[in-house]
Coordinates of C-alpha atoms in Angstrom, one line a residue:
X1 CA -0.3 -31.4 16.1
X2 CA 1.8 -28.5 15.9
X3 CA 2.2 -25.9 18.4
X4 CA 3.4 -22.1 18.7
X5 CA 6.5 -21.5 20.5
X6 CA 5.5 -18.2 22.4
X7 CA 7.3 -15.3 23.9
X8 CA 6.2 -12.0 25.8
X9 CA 8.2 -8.9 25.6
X10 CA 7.8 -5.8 26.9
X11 CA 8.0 -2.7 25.3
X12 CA 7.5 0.9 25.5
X13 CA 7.6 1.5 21.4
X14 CA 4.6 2.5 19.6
X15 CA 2.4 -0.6 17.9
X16 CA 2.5 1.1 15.1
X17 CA 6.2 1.9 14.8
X18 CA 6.5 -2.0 15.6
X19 CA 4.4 -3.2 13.2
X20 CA 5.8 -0.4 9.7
X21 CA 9.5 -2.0 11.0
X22 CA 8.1 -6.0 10.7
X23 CA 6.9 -5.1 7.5
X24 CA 10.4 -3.7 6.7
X25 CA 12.5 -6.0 8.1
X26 CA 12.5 -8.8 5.5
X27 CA 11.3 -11.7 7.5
X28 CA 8.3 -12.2 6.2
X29 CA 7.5 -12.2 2.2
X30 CA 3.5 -12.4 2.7
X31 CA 2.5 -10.5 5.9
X32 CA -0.7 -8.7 7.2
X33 CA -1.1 -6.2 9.5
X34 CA -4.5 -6.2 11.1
X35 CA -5.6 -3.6 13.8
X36 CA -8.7 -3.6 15.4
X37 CA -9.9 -2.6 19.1
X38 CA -7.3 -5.1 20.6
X39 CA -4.3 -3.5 19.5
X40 CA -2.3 -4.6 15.9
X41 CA -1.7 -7.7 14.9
X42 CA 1.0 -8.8 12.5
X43 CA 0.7 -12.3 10.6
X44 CA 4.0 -13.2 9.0
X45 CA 5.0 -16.1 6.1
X46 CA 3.0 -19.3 5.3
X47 CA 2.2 -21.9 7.5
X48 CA -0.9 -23.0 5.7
X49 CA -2.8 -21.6 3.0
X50 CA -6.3 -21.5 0.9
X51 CA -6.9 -19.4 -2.3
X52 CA -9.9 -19.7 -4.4
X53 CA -10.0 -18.5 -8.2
X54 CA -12.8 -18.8 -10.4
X55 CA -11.9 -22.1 -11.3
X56 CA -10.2 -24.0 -8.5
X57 CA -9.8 -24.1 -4.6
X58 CA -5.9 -24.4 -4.3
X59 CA -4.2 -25.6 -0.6
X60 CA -0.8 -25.0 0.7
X61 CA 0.0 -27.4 3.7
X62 CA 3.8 -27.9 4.8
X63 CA 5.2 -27.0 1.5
X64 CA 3.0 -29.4 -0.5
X65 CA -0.1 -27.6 -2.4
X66 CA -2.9 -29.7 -4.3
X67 CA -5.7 -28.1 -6.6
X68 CA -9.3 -28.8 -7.0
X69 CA -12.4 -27.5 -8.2
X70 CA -14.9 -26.3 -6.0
X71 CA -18.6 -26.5 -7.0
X72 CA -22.0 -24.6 -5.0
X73 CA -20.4 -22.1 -2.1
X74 CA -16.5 -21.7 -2.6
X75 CA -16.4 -20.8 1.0
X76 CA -17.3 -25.3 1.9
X77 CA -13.6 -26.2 1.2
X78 CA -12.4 -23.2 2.9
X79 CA -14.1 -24.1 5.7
X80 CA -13.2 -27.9 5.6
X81 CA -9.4 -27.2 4.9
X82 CA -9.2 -24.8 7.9
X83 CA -11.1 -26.4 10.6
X84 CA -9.1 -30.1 9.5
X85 CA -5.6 -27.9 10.1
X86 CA -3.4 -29.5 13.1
X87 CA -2.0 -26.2 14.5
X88 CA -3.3 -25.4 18.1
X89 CA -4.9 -22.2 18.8
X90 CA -4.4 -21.1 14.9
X91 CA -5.4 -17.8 13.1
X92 CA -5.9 -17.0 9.4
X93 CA -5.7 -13.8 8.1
X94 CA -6.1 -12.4 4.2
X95 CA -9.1 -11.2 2.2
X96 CA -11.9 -11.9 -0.1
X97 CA -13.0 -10.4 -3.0
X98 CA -16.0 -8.7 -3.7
X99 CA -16.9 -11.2 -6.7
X100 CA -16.8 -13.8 -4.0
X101 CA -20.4 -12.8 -4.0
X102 CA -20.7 -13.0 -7.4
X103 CA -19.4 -16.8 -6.9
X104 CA -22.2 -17.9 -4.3
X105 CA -25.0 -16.6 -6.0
X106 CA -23.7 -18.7 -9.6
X107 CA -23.4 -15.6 -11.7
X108 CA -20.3 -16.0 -14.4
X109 CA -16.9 -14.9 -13.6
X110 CA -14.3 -12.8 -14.6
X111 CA -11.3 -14.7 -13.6
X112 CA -9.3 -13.8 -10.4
X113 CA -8.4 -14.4 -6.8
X114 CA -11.6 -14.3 -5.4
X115 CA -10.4 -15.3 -1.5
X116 CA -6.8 -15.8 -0.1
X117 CA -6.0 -16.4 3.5
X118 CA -2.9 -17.6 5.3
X119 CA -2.3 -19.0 8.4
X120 CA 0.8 -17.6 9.5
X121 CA 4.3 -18.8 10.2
X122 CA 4.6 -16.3 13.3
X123 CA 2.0 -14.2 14.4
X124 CA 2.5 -10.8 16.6
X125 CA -0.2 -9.3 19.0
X126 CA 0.8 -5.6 20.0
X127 CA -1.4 -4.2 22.8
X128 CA 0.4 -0.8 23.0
X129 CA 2.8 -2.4 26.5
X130 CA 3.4 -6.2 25.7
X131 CA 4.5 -7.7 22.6
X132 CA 3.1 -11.1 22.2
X133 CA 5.2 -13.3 19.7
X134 CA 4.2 -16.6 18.4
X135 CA 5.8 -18.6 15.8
X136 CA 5.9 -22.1 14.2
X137 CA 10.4 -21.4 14.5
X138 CA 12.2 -20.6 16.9
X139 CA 14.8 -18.6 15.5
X140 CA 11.9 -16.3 14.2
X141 CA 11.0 -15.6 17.9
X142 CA 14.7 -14.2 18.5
X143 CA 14.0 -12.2 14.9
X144 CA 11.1 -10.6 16.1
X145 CA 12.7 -10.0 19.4
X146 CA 15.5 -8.1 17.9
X147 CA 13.5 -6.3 15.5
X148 CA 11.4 -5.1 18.3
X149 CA 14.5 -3.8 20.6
X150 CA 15.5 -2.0 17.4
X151 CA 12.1 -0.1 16.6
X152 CA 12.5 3.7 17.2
X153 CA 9.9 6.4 15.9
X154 CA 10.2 6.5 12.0
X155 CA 12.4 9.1 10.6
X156 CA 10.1 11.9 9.9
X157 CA 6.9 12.6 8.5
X158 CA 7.4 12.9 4.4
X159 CA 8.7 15.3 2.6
X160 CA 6.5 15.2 -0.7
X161 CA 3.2 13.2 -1.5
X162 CA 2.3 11.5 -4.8
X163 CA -0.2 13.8 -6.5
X164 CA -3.2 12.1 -7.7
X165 CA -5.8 13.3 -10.3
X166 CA -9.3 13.1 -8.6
X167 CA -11.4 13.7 -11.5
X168 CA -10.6 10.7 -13.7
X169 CA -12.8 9.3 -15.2
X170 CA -15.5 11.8 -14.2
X171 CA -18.0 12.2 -17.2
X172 CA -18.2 8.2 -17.3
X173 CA -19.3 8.0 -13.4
X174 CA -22.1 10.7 -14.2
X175 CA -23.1 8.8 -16.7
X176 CA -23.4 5.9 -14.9
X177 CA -25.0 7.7 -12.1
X178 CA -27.5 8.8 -14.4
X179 CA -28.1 5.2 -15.8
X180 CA -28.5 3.7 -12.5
X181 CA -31.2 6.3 -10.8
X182 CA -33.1 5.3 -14.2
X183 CA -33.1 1.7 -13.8
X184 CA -34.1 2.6 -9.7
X185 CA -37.1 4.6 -11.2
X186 CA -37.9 1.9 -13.4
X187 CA -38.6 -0.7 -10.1
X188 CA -35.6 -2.6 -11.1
X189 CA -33.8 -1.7 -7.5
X190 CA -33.6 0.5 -4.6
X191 CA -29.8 1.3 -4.6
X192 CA -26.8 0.8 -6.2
X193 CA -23.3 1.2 -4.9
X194 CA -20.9 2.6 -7.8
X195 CA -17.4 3.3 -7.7
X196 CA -14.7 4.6 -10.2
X197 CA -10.8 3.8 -10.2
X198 CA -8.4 6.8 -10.0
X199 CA -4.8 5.8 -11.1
X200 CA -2.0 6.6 -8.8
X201 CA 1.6 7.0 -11.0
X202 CA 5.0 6.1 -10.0
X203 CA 5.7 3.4 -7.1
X204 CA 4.9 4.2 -3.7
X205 CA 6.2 3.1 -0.4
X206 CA 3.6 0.7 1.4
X207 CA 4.6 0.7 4.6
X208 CA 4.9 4.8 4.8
X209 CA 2.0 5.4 3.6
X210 CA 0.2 3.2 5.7
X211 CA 1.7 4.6 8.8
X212 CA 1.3 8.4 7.2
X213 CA -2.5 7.4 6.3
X214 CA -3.5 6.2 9.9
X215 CA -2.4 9.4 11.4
X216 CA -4.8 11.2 9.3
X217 CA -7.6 8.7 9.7
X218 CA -9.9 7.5 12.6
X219 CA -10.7 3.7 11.3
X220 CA -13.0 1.5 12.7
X221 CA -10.1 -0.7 11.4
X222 CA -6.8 -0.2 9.2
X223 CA -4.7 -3.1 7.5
X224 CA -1.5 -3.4 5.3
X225 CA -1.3 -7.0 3.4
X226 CA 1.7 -8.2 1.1
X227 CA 0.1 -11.5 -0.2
X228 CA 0.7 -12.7 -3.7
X229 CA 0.9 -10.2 -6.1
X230 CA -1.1 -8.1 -4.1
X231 CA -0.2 -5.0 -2.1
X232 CA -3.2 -2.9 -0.3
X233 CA -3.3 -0.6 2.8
X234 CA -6.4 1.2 4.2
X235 CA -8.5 2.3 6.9
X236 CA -11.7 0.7 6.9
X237 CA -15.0 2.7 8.0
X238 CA -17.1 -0.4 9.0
X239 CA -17.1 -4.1 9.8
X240 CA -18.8 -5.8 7.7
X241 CA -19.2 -9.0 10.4
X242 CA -18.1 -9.3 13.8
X243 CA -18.2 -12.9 15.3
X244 CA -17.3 -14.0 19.1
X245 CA -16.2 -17.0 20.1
X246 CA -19.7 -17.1 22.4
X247 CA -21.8 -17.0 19.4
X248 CA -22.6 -12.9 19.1
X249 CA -22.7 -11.4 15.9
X250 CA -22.3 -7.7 14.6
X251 CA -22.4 -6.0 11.9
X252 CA -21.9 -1.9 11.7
X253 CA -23.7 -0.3 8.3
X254 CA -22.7 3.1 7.2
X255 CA -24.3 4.4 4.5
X256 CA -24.6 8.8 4.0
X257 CA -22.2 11.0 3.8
X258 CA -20.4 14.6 3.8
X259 CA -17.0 15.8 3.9
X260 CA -15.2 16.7 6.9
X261 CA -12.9 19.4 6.7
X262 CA -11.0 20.1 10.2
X263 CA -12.7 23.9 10.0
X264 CA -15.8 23.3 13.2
X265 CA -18.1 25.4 11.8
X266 CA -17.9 24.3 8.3
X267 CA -18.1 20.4 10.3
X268 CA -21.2 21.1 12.4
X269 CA -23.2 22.6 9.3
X270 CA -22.2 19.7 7.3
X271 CA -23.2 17.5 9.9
X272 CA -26.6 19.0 10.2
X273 CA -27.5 19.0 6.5
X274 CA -25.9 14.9 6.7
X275 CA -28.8 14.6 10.0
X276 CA -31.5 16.7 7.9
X277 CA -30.8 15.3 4.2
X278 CA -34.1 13.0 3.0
X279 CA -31.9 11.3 0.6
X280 CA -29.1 10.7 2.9
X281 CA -31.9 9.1 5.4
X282 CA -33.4 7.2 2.9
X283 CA -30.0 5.5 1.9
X284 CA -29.1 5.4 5.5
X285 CA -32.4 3.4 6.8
X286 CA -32.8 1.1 3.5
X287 CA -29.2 -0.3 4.8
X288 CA -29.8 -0.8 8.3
X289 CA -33.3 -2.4 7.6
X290 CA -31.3 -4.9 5.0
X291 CA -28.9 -6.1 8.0
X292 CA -31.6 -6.8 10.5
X293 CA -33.2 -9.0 7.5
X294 CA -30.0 -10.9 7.0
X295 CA -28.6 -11.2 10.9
X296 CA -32.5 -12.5 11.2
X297 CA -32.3 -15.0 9.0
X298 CA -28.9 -16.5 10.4
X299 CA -29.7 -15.2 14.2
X300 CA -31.9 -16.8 17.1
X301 CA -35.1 -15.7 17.2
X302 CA -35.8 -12.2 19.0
X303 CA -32.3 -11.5 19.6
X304 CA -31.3 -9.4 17.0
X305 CA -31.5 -5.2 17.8
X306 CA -30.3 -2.1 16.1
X307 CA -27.8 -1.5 19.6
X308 CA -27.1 1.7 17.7
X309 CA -28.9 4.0 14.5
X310 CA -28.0 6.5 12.9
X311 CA -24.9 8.5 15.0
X312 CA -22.6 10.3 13.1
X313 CA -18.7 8.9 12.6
X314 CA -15.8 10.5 11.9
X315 CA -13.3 8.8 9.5
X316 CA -10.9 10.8 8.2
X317 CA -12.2 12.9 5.4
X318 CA -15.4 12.6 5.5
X319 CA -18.5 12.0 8.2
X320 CA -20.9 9.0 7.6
X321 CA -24.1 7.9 9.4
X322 CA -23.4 4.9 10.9
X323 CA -25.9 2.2 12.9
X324 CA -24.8 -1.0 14.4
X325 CA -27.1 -4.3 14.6
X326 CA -26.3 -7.2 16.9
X327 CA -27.6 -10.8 16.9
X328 CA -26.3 -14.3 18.6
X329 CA -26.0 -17.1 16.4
X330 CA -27.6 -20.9 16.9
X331 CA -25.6 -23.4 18.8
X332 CA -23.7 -25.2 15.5
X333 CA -23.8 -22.0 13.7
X334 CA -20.2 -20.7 12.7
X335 CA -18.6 -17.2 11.7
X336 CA -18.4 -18.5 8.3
X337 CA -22.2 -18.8 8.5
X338 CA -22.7 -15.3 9.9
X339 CA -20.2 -14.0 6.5
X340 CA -22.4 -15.5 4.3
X341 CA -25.5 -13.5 5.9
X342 CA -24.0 -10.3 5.3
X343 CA -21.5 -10.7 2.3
X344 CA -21.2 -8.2 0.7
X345 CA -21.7 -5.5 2.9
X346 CA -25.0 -4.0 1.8
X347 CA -23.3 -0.5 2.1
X348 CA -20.9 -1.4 -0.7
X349 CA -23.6 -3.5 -3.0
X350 CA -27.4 -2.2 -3.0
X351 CA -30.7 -3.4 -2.3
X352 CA -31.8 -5.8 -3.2
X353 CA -28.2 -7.2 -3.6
X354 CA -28.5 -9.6 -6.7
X355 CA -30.2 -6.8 -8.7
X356 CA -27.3 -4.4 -7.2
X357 CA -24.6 -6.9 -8.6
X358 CA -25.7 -7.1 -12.2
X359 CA -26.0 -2.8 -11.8
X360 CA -22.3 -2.6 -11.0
X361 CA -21.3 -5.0 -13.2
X362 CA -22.7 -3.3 -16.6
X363 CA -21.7 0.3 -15.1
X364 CA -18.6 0.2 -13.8
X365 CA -15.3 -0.5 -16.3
X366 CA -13.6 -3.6 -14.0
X367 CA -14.1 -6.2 -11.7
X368 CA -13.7 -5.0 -7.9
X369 CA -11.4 -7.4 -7.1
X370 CA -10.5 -6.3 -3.0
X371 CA -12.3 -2.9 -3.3
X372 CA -15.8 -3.6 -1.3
X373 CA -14.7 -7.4 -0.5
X374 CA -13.2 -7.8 3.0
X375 CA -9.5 -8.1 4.8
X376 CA -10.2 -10.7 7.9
X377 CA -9.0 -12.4 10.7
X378 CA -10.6 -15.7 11.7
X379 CA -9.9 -17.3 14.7
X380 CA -9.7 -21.2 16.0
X381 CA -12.0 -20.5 18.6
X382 CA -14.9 -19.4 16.5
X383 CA -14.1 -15.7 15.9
X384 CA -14.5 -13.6 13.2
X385 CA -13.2 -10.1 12.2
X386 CA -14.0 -9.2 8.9
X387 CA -13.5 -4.7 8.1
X388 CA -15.0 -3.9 4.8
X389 CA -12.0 -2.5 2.3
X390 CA -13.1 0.9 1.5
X391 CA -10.6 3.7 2.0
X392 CA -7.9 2.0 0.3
X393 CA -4.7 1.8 -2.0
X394 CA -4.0 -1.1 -4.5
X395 CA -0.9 -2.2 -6.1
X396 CA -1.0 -5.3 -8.9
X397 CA 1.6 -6.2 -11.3
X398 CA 3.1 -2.9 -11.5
X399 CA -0.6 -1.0 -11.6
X400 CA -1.0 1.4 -8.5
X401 CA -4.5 2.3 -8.0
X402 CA -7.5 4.2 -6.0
X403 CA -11.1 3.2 -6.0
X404 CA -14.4 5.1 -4.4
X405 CA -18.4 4.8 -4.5
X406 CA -21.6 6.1 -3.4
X407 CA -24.8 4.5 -2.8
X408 CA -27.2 5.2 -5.5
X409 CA -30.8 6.3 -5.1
X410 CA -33.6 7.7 -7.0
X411 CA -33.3 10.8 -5.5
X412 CA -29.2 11.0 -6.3
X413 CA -27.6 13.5 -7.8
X414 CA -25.2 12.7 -10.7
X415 CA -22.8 15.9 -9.2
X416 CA -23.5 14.8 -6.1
X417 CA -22.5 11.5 -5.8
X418 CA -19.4 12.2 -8.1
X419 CA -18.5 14.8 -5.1
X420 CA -19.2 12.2 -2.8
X421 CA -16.1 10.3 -4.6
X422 CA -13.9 12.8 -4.3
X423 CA -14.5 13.2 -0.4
X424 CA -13.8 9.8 0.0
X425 CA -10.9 9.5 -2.2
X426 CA -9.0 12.2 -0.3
X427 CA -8.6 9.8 2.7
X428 CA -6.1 8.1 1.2
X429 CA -5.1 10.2 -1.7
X430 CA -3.4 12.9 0.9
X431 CA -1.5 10.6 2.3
X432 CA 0.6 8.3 -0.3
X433 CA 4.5 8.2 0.3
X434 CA 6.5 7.7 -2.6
X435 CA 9.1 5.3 -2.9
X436 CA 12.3 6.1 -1.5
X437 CA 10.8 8.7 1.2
X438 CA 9.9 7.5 4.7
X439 CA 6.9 9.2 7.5
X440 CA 6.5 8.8 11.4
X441 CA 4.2 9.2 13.9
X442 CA 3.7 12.7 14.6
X443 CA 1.8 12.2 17.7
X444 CA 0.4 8.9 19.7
X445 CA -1.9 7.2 17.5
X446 CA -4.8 6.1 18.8
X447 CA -7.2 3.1 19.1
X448 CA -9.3 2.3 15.8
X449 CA -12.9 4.6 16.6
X450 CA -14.3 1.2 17.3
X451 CA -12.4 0.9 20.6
X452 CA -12.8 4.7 21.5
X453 CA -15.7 6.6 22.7
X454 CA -16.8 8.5 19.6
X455 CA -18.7 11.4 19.3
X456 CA -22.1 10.5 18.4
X457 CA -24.4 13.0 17.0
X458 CA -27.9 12.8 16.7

């Protein structure tokens, strides 16, 4: 069995100056930063690690990796692999695709990653005062120490953005818009989630931007991953599964939507048209009553609620409505179990969901890959932490990109919903730091919204 050699520091440095220099440092090839109520969390190199394609279910284990096909639910071997690991007290991070969902319901695939998690060489827990440091070496430990003594504020907030085109690809998401509220009038489904890509040129600098984006953003959660030949950052508006290691489950739909501007005027009439709009309710309530179906299904009987409906959240750019349904799982039951209840979030899909998938398949011009899938932690102990990837940036073999969406319904407006893109696009799109340029906190940053006591607006 191996074990984590573990230090404590203390520190009066911001979490999120700590975490942008780790990033930077060059320790860590793969890494993921992770924050959620508790603080950031950084997971650094390869300990162990799982990766499921379209074809094959391939494990890394002390430097040795062997390949196999999987067959039924690619998330069995996943399971297996991790819970069979001999590392005490270990936690995987990474993220899943959205055609993951595609896999488990035995629809053909387009190729691709379709999950990817690590268990990390040296993992750091920053609670805004102590720096907790964990790592399989113990040279690492002195690493981390050092790069933690050296963290000051970054050097300035940046000097130029990358400009991005917001209205790519606009007459084809109209038409699909269009398409889709036909086929809903039809009977074939209630909604439809669709998004577009926007391009992003020239490289930009990941870490910056990540640490200029979450200043402008208020994120249930945020992340920044290097794994593979992936790079992604983003502030996610919603979990899409929350699991405790005593069995309770959560899972936070937001579904409805207007812009939010900074102006408070502009904001509060917004905000009433948002409480007021049929469509927006419609949306809103055909999400939350899909989640208490699925937490049902997986939950013990009479414990699943609606804890919270329909309050309004601030993220960023825009304003959603946003509810919150709770549940506790069996005894035997397991987070991975709760993730198959809800995946994919129903906010990102539609309803029904296997109607939803074939909808966004035929109407939208690529596979999703990690837009609408999931960035995770998962825990030893039974926990689960899984933010829906919304709000994001993606880089891929030399391709930089943006993608947004709006849920679909027959009373949508092509204009609308292509507005709707745009609002949601500019929480990210504001933000990107170029290579070569570098941003800092301008002020304290705070606690994702999930940890905070939000406004909520009836």
């Amino acid at each position: 069995m191996i074990h984590y050699r573990t230090v404590v520091l203390e520190t009066d440095r911001e979490p999120l100056d700590i975490a942008v220099h780790l990033t930077r440092s060059g320790l860590f090839g793969t890494y993921v930063v992770y924050e959620h109520p508790g603080g950031w969390c950084v997971a650094g190199g390869i300990a162990a690690e799982v990766v499921v394609t379209a074809d094959s279910v391939r494990y890394t284990w002390q430097g040795s990796t062997t390949e196999e096909p999987w067959y039924g639910d690619p998330t069995v071997p996943v399971r297996r692999f991790l819970a069979g690991l001999p590392v005490a007290d270990w936690a995987a991070y990474g993220w899943t695709a959205f055609e993951l969902a595609h896999a488990v319901a035995a629809m053909p695939l387009d190729g691709g990653v379709l999950l990817h998690l690590v268990v990390p060489e040296t993992e750091i827990v920053l609670d805004g005062e102590r720096v907790l440091v964990r790592s399989t070496h113990s040279d690492t430990l002195s690493a981390v120490e050092s790069v933690v003594a050296r963290t000051d504020a970054l050097a300035g907030p940046a000097t130029r953005t990358v400009p991005v085109d917001l209205d790519a690809s606009t007459d084809a998401y109209r038409d699909a818009v269009a398409s889709v509220v036909a086929d809903i009038r039809e009977g074939a489904l209630q909604k439809a989630v669709l998004s577009r890509i926007v391009p992003v040129e020239g490289e930009l600098d990941f870490p910056a931007t990540y640490a200029a984006g979450r200043r402008a953003n208020t994120p249930a959660r945020s992340f920044l991953l290097r794994m593979g030949g992936l790079q992604s950052l983003g502030f996610s508006p919603e979990t899409v599964v929350e699991v405790d290691a005593t069995g309770r489950v959560a899972s936070q739909p937001l579904a409805g939507t207007r812009a939010l501007t900074g102006d408070a005027d502009t904001d509060h009439r917004l905000r009433e048209d948002l409480l007021t709009d049929p469509k927006e309710l419609h949306e809103h309530a055909i999400s939350v009553q899909v989640a208490v179906e699925e937490l049902t299904d997986l939950c013990e009987p009479d414990t699943v609620i609606v804890e919270e409906y329909m309050t309004v959240k601030e993220r960023g750019s825009v304003q959603h409505l946003g509810s919150r349904v709770v549940g506790h799982m069996p005894e035997g039951a397991d987070p991975w179990d709760a993730f198959a209840a809800v995946f994919p979030a129903v906010t990102a899909s539609g309803v029904p969901k296997r109607p939803a998938y074939e909808v966004i398949r035929r109407n939208e011009s690529e596979p999703r890959g990690p837009y609408a899938g999931t960035v995770m932690r998962v825990t030893q102990d039974g926990g689960m932490d899984a933010a829906l990837v919304l709000r994001s940036v993606y880089e891929r073999a030399g391709r930089t990109w943006l993608r947004a969406g709006a849920g679909i319904v027959e009373q949508s407006s092509p204009e609308r919903e292509l507005e709707e893109t745009r609002e949601k696009l500019r929480c990210v799109a504001r933000t990107l730091v170029p290579r070569g340029e570098d941003t800092a906190p301008e002020a304290r940053p705070g606690r994702p919204a999930a940890a905070e006591d939000e406004r909520a607006h009836r």
